[in-house]
Coordinates of C-alpha atoms in Angstrom, one line a residue:
M1 CA -160.9 14.7 -54.0
S2 CA -160.9 10.9 -54.3
G3 CA -157.9 9.0 -55.6
S4 CA -159.5 8.8 -59.0
C5 CA -157.3 11.8 -60.1
G6 CA -154.5 9.4 -60.7
T7 CA -156.5 7.0 -62.8
E8 CA -158.7 9.2 -65.0
G9 CA -156.3 9.6 -67.9
R10 CA -158.9 10.2 -70.5
V11 CA -160.7 12.8 -68.4
Q12 CA -157.4 14.6 -67.8
E13 CA -156.8 14.7 -71.6
K14 CA -160.2 16.3 -72.1
W15 CA -159.3 18.9 -69.5
R16 CA -156.0 19.6 -71.1
A17 CA -157.8 20.2 -74.4
V18 CA -159.6 23.2 -72.8
P19 CA -157.7 26.5 -72.5
P20 CA -156.5 27.0 -68.9
G21 CA -158.6 29.3 -66.9
G22 CA -155.5 31.0 -65.4
F23 CA -155.0 33.1 -68.5
G24 CA -158.3 34.8 -67.9
L25 CA -157.4 35.7 -64.4
L26 CA -153.9 37.2 -65.1
P27 CA -155.1 40.6 -66.3
W28 CA -156.6 41.3 -62.9
L29 CA -153.1 41.7 -61.6
L30 CA -153.3 45.2 -63.1
L31 CA -155.1 46.1 -59.9
G32 CA -151.7 46.0 -58.3
M33 CA -150.2 48.6 -60.7
G34 CA -150.9 51.4 -58.2
A35 CA -148.8 49.7 -55.5
F36 CA -146.1 49.0 -58.1
S37 CA -145.9 52.6 -59.2
H38 CA -145.6 53.8 -55.6
L39 CA -142.6 51.6 -55.2
F40 CA -140.8 53.3 -58.1
Q41 CA -141.9 56.7 -57.1
G42 CA -140.4 56.2 -53.7
T43 CA -143.6 57.1 -51.8
T44 CA -143.7 53.6 -50.1
A45 CA -142.0 53.1 -46.8
N46 CA -139.5 50.3 -46.7
P47 CA -139.7 49.7 -50.5
W48 CA -137.5 46.6 -50.4
I49 CA -140.0 44.9 -48.1
G50 CA -142.9 46.1 -50.2
G51 CA -141.2 44.9 -53.4
A52 CA -140.5 41.5 -51.9
G53 CA -144.1 41.3 -50.7
L54 CA -145.3 42.3 -54.2
L55 CA -143.1 39.6 -55.8
V56 CA -144.3 36.9 -53.4
F57 CA -148.0 37.9 -53.9
N58 CA -147.8 37.9 -57.7
S59 CA -146.0 34.5 -57.7
L60 CA -148.6 32.9 -55.4
Y61 CA -151.5 34.4 -57.4
V62 CA -150.2 33.1 -60.7
F63 CA -149.7 29.7 -59.2
L64 CA -153.2 29.6 -57.9
A65 CA -154.7 31.0 -61.1
F66 CA -153.5 27.9 -62.9
S67 CA -154.9 25.5 -60.3
T68 CA -158.4 25.3 -61.8
H69 CA -158.1 21.5 -62.5
P70 CA -159.9 19.5 -59.8
C71 CA -156.8 17.4 -59.0
R72 CA -154.6 20.4 -58.6
R73 CA -157.2 22.4 -56.8
D74 CA -157.5 19.8 -54.0
A75 CA -153.8 19.3 -53.6
L76 CA -152.1 20.3 -50.3
S77 CA -149.6 22.6 -52.0
T78 CA -152.5 24.6 -53.4
R79 CA -154.2 25.0 -50.0
V80 CA -150.9 26.1 -48.5
A81 CA -150.3 28.6 -51.3
L82 CA -153.8 30.1 -50.7
A83 CA -153.0 30.4 -47.0
L84 CA -149.7 32.2 -47.7
L85 CA -151.4 34.5 -50.2
A86 CA -153.9 35.5 -47.5
A87 CA -151.2 36.2 -45.0
V88 CA -149.2 38.3 -47.5
T89 CA -152.3 40.2 -48.5
C90 CA -153.2 41.1 -45.0
A91 CA -149.6 42.1 -44.1
L92 CA -149.3 44.4 -47.1
A93 CA -152.7 45.9 -46.7
I94 CA -152.3 46.5 -43.0
G95 CA -148.8 47.9 -43.4
Y96 CA -149.3 50.2 -46.4
G97 CA -153.1 50.7 -47.0
G98 CA -154.1 52.8 -50.0
S99 CA -153.6 51.0 -53.3
W100 CA -152.4 47.9 -51.5
L101 CA -155.9 47.3 -50.3
L102 CA -156.8 46.3 -53.9
F103 CA -155.0 43.1 -53.2
F104 CA -158.0 41.9 -51.3
P105 CA -160.2 41.5 -54.4
L106 CA -157.3 39.5 -55.9
L107 CA -157.3 37.3 -52.9
G108 CA -161.0 36.8 -53.4
L109 CA -160.4 35.8 -57.0
A110 CA -157.8 33.2 -55.8
T111 CA -160.2 31.9 -53.2
G112 CA -162.9 31.4 -55.8
V113 CA -160.5 29.4 -57.9
V114 CA -159.4 27.0 -55.2
L115 CA -162.4 26.4 -52.9
R116 CA -165.8 25.0 -53.4
G117 CA -168.9 24.2 -51.4
R118 CA -169.0 25.0 -47.6
R119 CA -165.3 25.8 -47.5
L120 CA -165.8 28.5 -50.1
R121 CA -168.7 30.0 -48.2
V122 CA -166.9 30.2 -44.9
T123 CA -163.6 31.4 -46.4
A124 CA -165.4 34.0 -48.6
V125 CA -167.2 35.5 -45.6
A126 CA -163.9 35.6 -43.6
V127 CA -161.9 37.2 -46.4
T128 CA -164.7 39.8 -47.0
V129 CA -164.9 40.7 -43.3
V130 CA -161.1 41.0 -42.9
A131 CA -161.0 43.2 -46.1
G132 CA -163.7 45.4 -44.7
V133 CA -162.1 45.8 -41.3
V134 CA -158.6 46.5 -42.6
S135 CA -160.0 48.9 -45.3
C136 CA -162.1 50.7 -42.7
V137 CA -159.1 51.3 -40.5
H138 CA -157.2 52.9 -43.4
D139 CA -160.0 54.5 -45.6
G140 CA -163.1 54.8 -43.4
W141 CA -166.2 54.7 -45.6
G142 CA -164.1 54.1 -48.6
A143 CA -163.8 50.5 -47.3
L144 CA -167.2 49.8 -48.7
G145 CA -165.8 49.6 -52.2
I146 CA -163.1 47.2 -51.2
L147 CA -165.5 45.0 -49.3
Y148 CA -168.0 44.9 -52.2
A149 CA -165.2 44.1 -54.7
T150 CA -163.8 41.4 -52.6
A151 CA -167.2 39.7 -52.1
V152 CA -168.2 39.9 -55.7
S153 CA -164.8 38.8 -57.1
T154 CA -164.9 35.7 -54.9
V155 CA -168.5 34.6 -55.7
V156 CA -168.4 35.5 -59.4
T157 CA -165.0 33.7 -60.0
A158 CA -166.2 30.5 -58.2
T159 CA -169.5 30.6 -60.2
I160 CA -168.0 31.1 -63.6
L161 CA -165.4 28.4 -63.0
R162 CA -168.0 26.0 -61.7
L163 CA -170.1 26.6 -64.8
A164 CA -167.1 25.9 -67.0
E165 CA -166.4 22.7 -65.2
T166 CA -170.1 21.7 -65.6
V167 CA -169.9 22.3 -69.3
R168 CA -166.7 20.1 -69.6
E169 CA -168.3 17.4 -67.5
L170 CA -171.4 17.4 -69.7
R171 CA -169.3 17.2 -72.8
A172 CA -167.4 14.2 -71.4
A173 CA -170.7 12.6 -70.3
R174 CA -172.1 13.1 -73.8
E175 CA -169.0 11.5 -75.4
E176 CA -169.3 8.5 -72.9
L177 CA -173.0 8.1 -73.8
A178 CA -172.1 8.1 -77.5
Q179 CA -169.5 5.4 -76.9
R180 CA -172.0 3.3 -74.9
A181 CA -174.6 3.7 -77.7
V182 CA -172.0 2.4 -80.2
Q183 CA -171.2 -0.5 -77.9
E184 CA -174.9 -1.3 -77.4
E185 CA -175.5 -1.2 -81.2
R186 CA -172.5 -3.6 -81.7
L187 CA -174.0 -5.9 -79.1
R188 CA -177.4 -5.8 -80.8
F189 CA -175.9 -6.5 -84.2
S190 CA -173.9 -9.4 -82.9
R191 CA -176.9 -10.9 -81.2
D192 CA -179.0 -10.6 -84.4
L193 CA -176.3 -12.1 -86.5
H194 CA -175.9 -15.0 -84.1
D195 CA -179.7 -15.7 -84.0
L196 CA -180.1 -15.2 -87.8
L197 CA -177.1 -17.1 -89.1
G198 CA -177.1 -19.9 -86.5
H199 CA -180.7 -20.8 -87.2
T200 CA -180.5 -20.4 -91.0
M201 CA -177.3 -22.3 -91.4
S202 CA -178.7 -25.2 -89.3
V203 CA -181.9 -25.4 -91.4
I204 CA -179.9 -25.3 -94.6
V205 CA -177.6 -28.1 -93.5
V206 CA -180.5 -30.3 -92.3
K207 CA -182.5 -29.7 -95.5
S208 CA -179.5 -30.2 -97.7
E209 CA -178.8 -33.6 -96.1
A210 CA -182.5 -34.5 -96.4
A211 CA -182.4 -33.7 -100.1
R212 CA -179.3 -35.8 -100.6
R213 CA -180.8 -38.8 -98.9
L214 CA -184.2 -38.4 -100.7
A215 CA -182.8 -37.8 -104.2
P216 CA -182.1 -41.5 -105.0
R217 CA -185.6 -42.7 -104.1
D218 CA -188.0 -39.7 -104.2
L219 CA -186.9 -36.9 -106.6
D220 CA -190.0 -34.8 -106.0
A221 CA -189.5 -34.8 -102.2
A222 CA -185.8 -33.9 -102.8
L223 CA -186.7 -31.0 -105.1
A224 CA -189.2 -29.8 -102.4
Q225 CA -186.3 -29.7 -99.9
V226 CA -184.1 -27.8 -102.4
T227 CA -187.0 -25.3 -102.9
D228 CA -187.2 -24.8 -99.2
I229 CA -183.4 -24.2 -99.0
E230 CA -183.7 -21.5 -101.7
S231 CA -186.6 -19.9 -99.8
V232 CA -184.7 -20.0 -96.5
G233 CA -181.6 -18.5 -98.1
R234 CA -183.6 -15.6 -99.7
Q235 CA -185.4 -14.9 -96.4
A236 CA -182.1 -14.9 -94.6
L237 CA -180.6 -12.3 -96.9
T238 CA -183.7 -10.1 -96.3
E239 CA -183.5 -10.5 -92.5
I240 CA -179.8 -9.8 -92.5
R241 CA -180.4 -6.5 -94.4
E242 CA -183.1 -5.6 -91.9
A243 CA -181.0 -6.5 -88.9
V244 CA -178.2 -4.1 -90.2
T245 CA -180.6 -1.2 -90.4
G246 CA -182.1 -2.1 -87.0
Y247 CA -185.7 -2.4 -88.2
R248 CA -186.2 -6.2 -88.2
D249 CA -189.7 -7.3 -87.3
G250 CA -190.7 -10.8 -86.6
S251 CA -194.0 -12.6 -87.1
L252 CA -194.6 -15.4 -84.6
D253 CA -196.9 -17.3 -87.1
T254 CA -194.1 -17.2 -89.7
E255 CA -191.5 -18.3 -87.2
L256 CA -193.7 -21.2 -86.0
D257 CA -194.2 -22.3 -89.6
R258 CA -190.4 -22.2 -90.1
A259 CA -190.0 -24.2 -86.9
R260 CA -192.4 -26.9 -88.2
S261 CA -190.5 -27.1 -91.5
A262 CA -187.0 -27.3 -89.8
L263 CA -188.1 -29.8 -87.2
T264 CA -189.8 -32.0 -89.8
A265 CA -186.8 -32.0 -92.1
A266 CA -184.6 -33.0 -89.1
G267 CA -186.8 -35.9 -88.3
V268 CA -188.4 -34.4 -85.2
T269 CA -192.2 -34.5 -84.8
P270 CA -193.4 -30.9 -84.2
V271 CA -196.5 -30.2 -82.1
V272 CA -197.6 -26.5 -82.0
R273 CA -200.4 -25.3 -79.7
R274 CA -201.7 -21.7 -79.3
S275 CA -204.4 -20.3 -77.1
G276 CA -205.6 -16.9 -76.2
P277 CA -205.4 -13.6 -78.2
P278 CA -202.4 -12.9 -80.3
P279 CA -199.6 -10.9 -78.5
G280 CA -198.7 -7.4 -79.4
P281 CA -196.0 -6.6 -82.0
R282 CA -193.2 -6.1 -79.6
T283 CA -193.9 -9.3 -77.7
E284 CA -194.4 -11.2 -80.9
V285 CA -190.9 -10.1 -82.1
L286 CA -189.3 -11.3 -78.9
L287 CA -191.2 -14.6 -79.0
S288 CA -190.1 -15.1 -82.6
W289 CA -186.4 -14.8 -81.5
V290 CA -187.0 -17.4 -78.7
V291 CA -188.7 -19.9 -81.1
R292 CA -185.8 -19.4 -83.6
E293 CA -183.1 -20.0 -81.0
A294 CA -184.8 -22.9 -79.2
V295 CA -185.7 -24.8 -82.4
T296 CA -182.1 -24.3 -83.7
N297 CA -180.8 -25.9 -80.4
V298 CA -183.3 -28.8 -80.7
V299 CA -182.2 -29.5 -84.3
R300 CA -178.5 -29.2 -83.5
H301 CA -178.1 -30.7 -80.0
S302 CA -181.1 -32.6 -78.7
A303 CA -181.3 -35.8 -80.7
A304 CA -185.0 -35.6 -80.0
G305 CA -187.9 -37.3 -81.8
R306 CA -190.6 -34.9 -80.7
C307 CA -190.8 -31.2 -79.9
E308 CA -193.8 -29.4 -78.5
I309 CA -194.3 -25.6 -78.8
T310 CA -197.0 -24.1 -76.7
V311 CA -198.0 -20.4 -76.7
T312 CA -200.5 -19.3 -74.0
T313 CA -201.7 -15.7 -74.0
T314 CA -203.7 -14.0 -71.2
P315 CA -204.6 -10.3 -70.8
E316 CA -201.5 -9.8 -68.6
R317 CA -198.8 -12.3 -69.7
V318 CA -197.7 -14.4 -72.6
R319 CA -196.0 -17.8 -71.9
L320 CA -194.0 -19.7 -74.5
T321 CA -192.9 -23.3 -73.6
I322 CA -190.7 -25.4 -75.9
T323 CA -190.2 -29.0 -74.7
D324 CA -188.4 -31.9 -76.4
D325 CA -187.9 -35.5 -75.5
G326 CA -184.2 -35.5 -76.3
D327 CA -181.2 -36.4 -74.0
G328 CA -181.3 -33.1 -72.2
A329 CA -178.0 -32.0 -73.5
R330 CA -177.4 -28.7 -75.4
G331 CA -173.7 -28.7 -75.8
T332 CA -172.0 -25.4 -75.1
D333 CA -174.7 -23.3 -76.6
T334 CA -176.8 -23.5 -73.5
D335 CA -174.4 -21.3 -71.7
G336 CA -173.2 -19.4 -74.8
T337 CA -174.2 -16.4 -76.8
G338 CA -177.7 -17.5 -78.0
L339 CA -179.7 -18.2 -74.8
H340 CA -177.6 -15.6 -72.9
G341 CA -178.6 -13.0 -75.5
L342 CA -182.2 -14.0 -75.3
T343 CA -182.2 -13.7 -71.5
E344 CA -181.0 -10.1 -71.8
R345 CA -183.5 -9.3 -74.5
L346 CA -186.4 -10.6 -72.4
A347 CA -185.2 -9.0 -69.2
A348 CA -185.0 -5.6 -70.9
A349 CA -188.7 -6.0 -71.8
G350 CA -189.8 -7.2 -68.3
G351 CA -189.8 -10.9 -69.2
T352 CA -188.0 -14.0 -68.0
L353 CA -186.3 -17.0 -69.7
R354 CA -185.9 -20.3 -67.9
T355 CA -184.3 -23.5 -69.1
G356 CA -183.9 -26.9 -67.5
V357 CA -183.7 -30.6 -68.0
G358 CA -187.0 -32.5 -67.9
G359 CA -189.6 -32.9 -70.7
D360 CA -193.2 -33.8 -70.8
G361 CA -193.1 -35.3 -74.3
E362 CA -195.1 -38.5 -75.1
A363 CA -192.2 -40.6 -76.3
E364 CA -192.5 -44.3 -76.1
G365 CA -190.2 -47.3 -75.7
D366 CA -186.5 -46.4 -75.3
D367 CA -187.3 -42.7 -75.9
A368 CA -189.5 -42.6 -72.8
S369 CA -186.5 -42.7 -70.5
R370 CA -184.9 -39.6 -72.0
A371 CA -184.5 -36.6 -69.8
G372 CA -185.8 -34.1 -72.3
F373 CA -185.3 -30.3 -72.1
T374 CA -187.7 -27.4 -71.5
L375 CA -187.4 -23.7 -72.3
T376 CA -190.0 -21.3 -70.9
A377 CA -190.3 -17.6 -71.8
E378 CA -192.7 -15.2 -70.2
L379 CA -193.4 -11.6 -71.3
P380 CA -195.9 -8.9 -70.5
A381 CA -198.9 -8.8 -72.9
D382 CA -199.4 -5.1 -72.6
A383 CA -199.3 -4.8 -76.4
A384 CA -201.8 -7.6 -77.1
D385 CA -204.5 -7.1 -79.6
S386 CA -207.3 -5.0 -78.0
T387 CA -209.9 -7.0 -79.9
G388 CA -209.2 -10.0 -77.8
T389 CA -209.9 -12.4 -80.7
P390 CA -208.3 -15.7 -79.8
A391 CA -205.9 -17.1 -82.2
A392 CA -206.8 -20.4 -83.8
A393 CA -204.8 -23.2 -82.4
P394 CA -203.1 -25.2 -85.2
E395 CA -203.5 -28.9 -85.2
P396 CA -200.5 -31.0 -84.3
V397 CA -198.4 -31.5 -87.4
A398 CA -197.0 -35.0 -87.9
A399 CA -193.9 -35.5 -89.9
G400 CA -194.0 -37.4 -93.1
A401 CA -191.4 -39.7 -94.5
R402 CA -188.3 -37.9 -93.3
P403 CA -184.8 -38.9 -92.1
G404 CA -185.0 -40.3 -88.6
P405 CA -183.2 -39.2 -85.4
A406 CA -180.4 -41.8 -85.9
D407 CA -179.6 -40.4 -89.4
R408 CA -179.9 -36.8 -88.3
A409 CA -177.6 -37.3 -85.3
K410 CA -174.8 -37.9 -87.7
A411 CA -175.2 -34.5 -89.4
P412 CA -172.3 -32.1 -88.9
V413 CA -173.1 -29.0 -86.9

């Protein structure tokens, strides 16, 4: 066996929790009671030699009976003990015959405990042949019973122990799968919380600052921002509850509307374009996550004045592109939990997520020299609406009187 025996602590603990197979093999030593009784009756020649052989045989058999663990079974000491048991069995059977021939089935039991695979097949045949030859010399046709018992004991013992090992391995595998399922659920929940709370908190902060700035000069606009904050907070509570239960669904149209509102409140001009049929439910949920995370990063890190969101759907693929005309920086979040989690989500659904510096915005003046940032997500459209009705492309939404990029850049993150 490989060197993993020394490192599989948890697996060994599981093995120890199972009753040792050796206890089930000890009663078969009663087959040697005939030879034992002959020793006390004085009908055995050289009783001291026979007694010593019987003691050695029983000791080796008990040792091998408790060698069912894979690590012990493959140890050199176990193989040496099996070889010694075979030698003692042959010596006692050849020297005494009669009841001593019953040690061959016990040797078959020990062989079935220790060996597996090709070694078991070769050794089982060899032990059976030797048992048949030695028994034939002593008992003639009576050797058939010993030959049959030896063959059956070897095969049946190996089969039963192998089945027991398989059951224990399946139990261990089931426990490992359960642990992995728990880990996957924790990872899912952490991703959902990051995406939900990161976006929601950013929107609330931006809208709160907008309300504070607007309150002295435009109370109605400030109240509108406060109303939006209340709506965002209530929606966040609902989404968190749904994320906990694992049944959160996302609407791309709803997420695009939220993106417009968040970008406008942050002083970024949103431009949303859609073409082609609406994507299927699963694809729409994933695209909603991408829009949420990307817009959060634009608001928090880009210092952009314009953000374009384009959704293009074909019968085979759906592409979402989000481009801004900011400075191309995303802080540490670009390589952090958010985009990394999105990449894993899309990869699991057969999609891709690419990011890079370089925008195609239409900024003018000083903003035209900005590097910009582009995020592109592609997913299969296998769940697209079978009606093929194209979705209406919303007109570009221009921002009204809102705080500009210079004011928004001072907002705490």
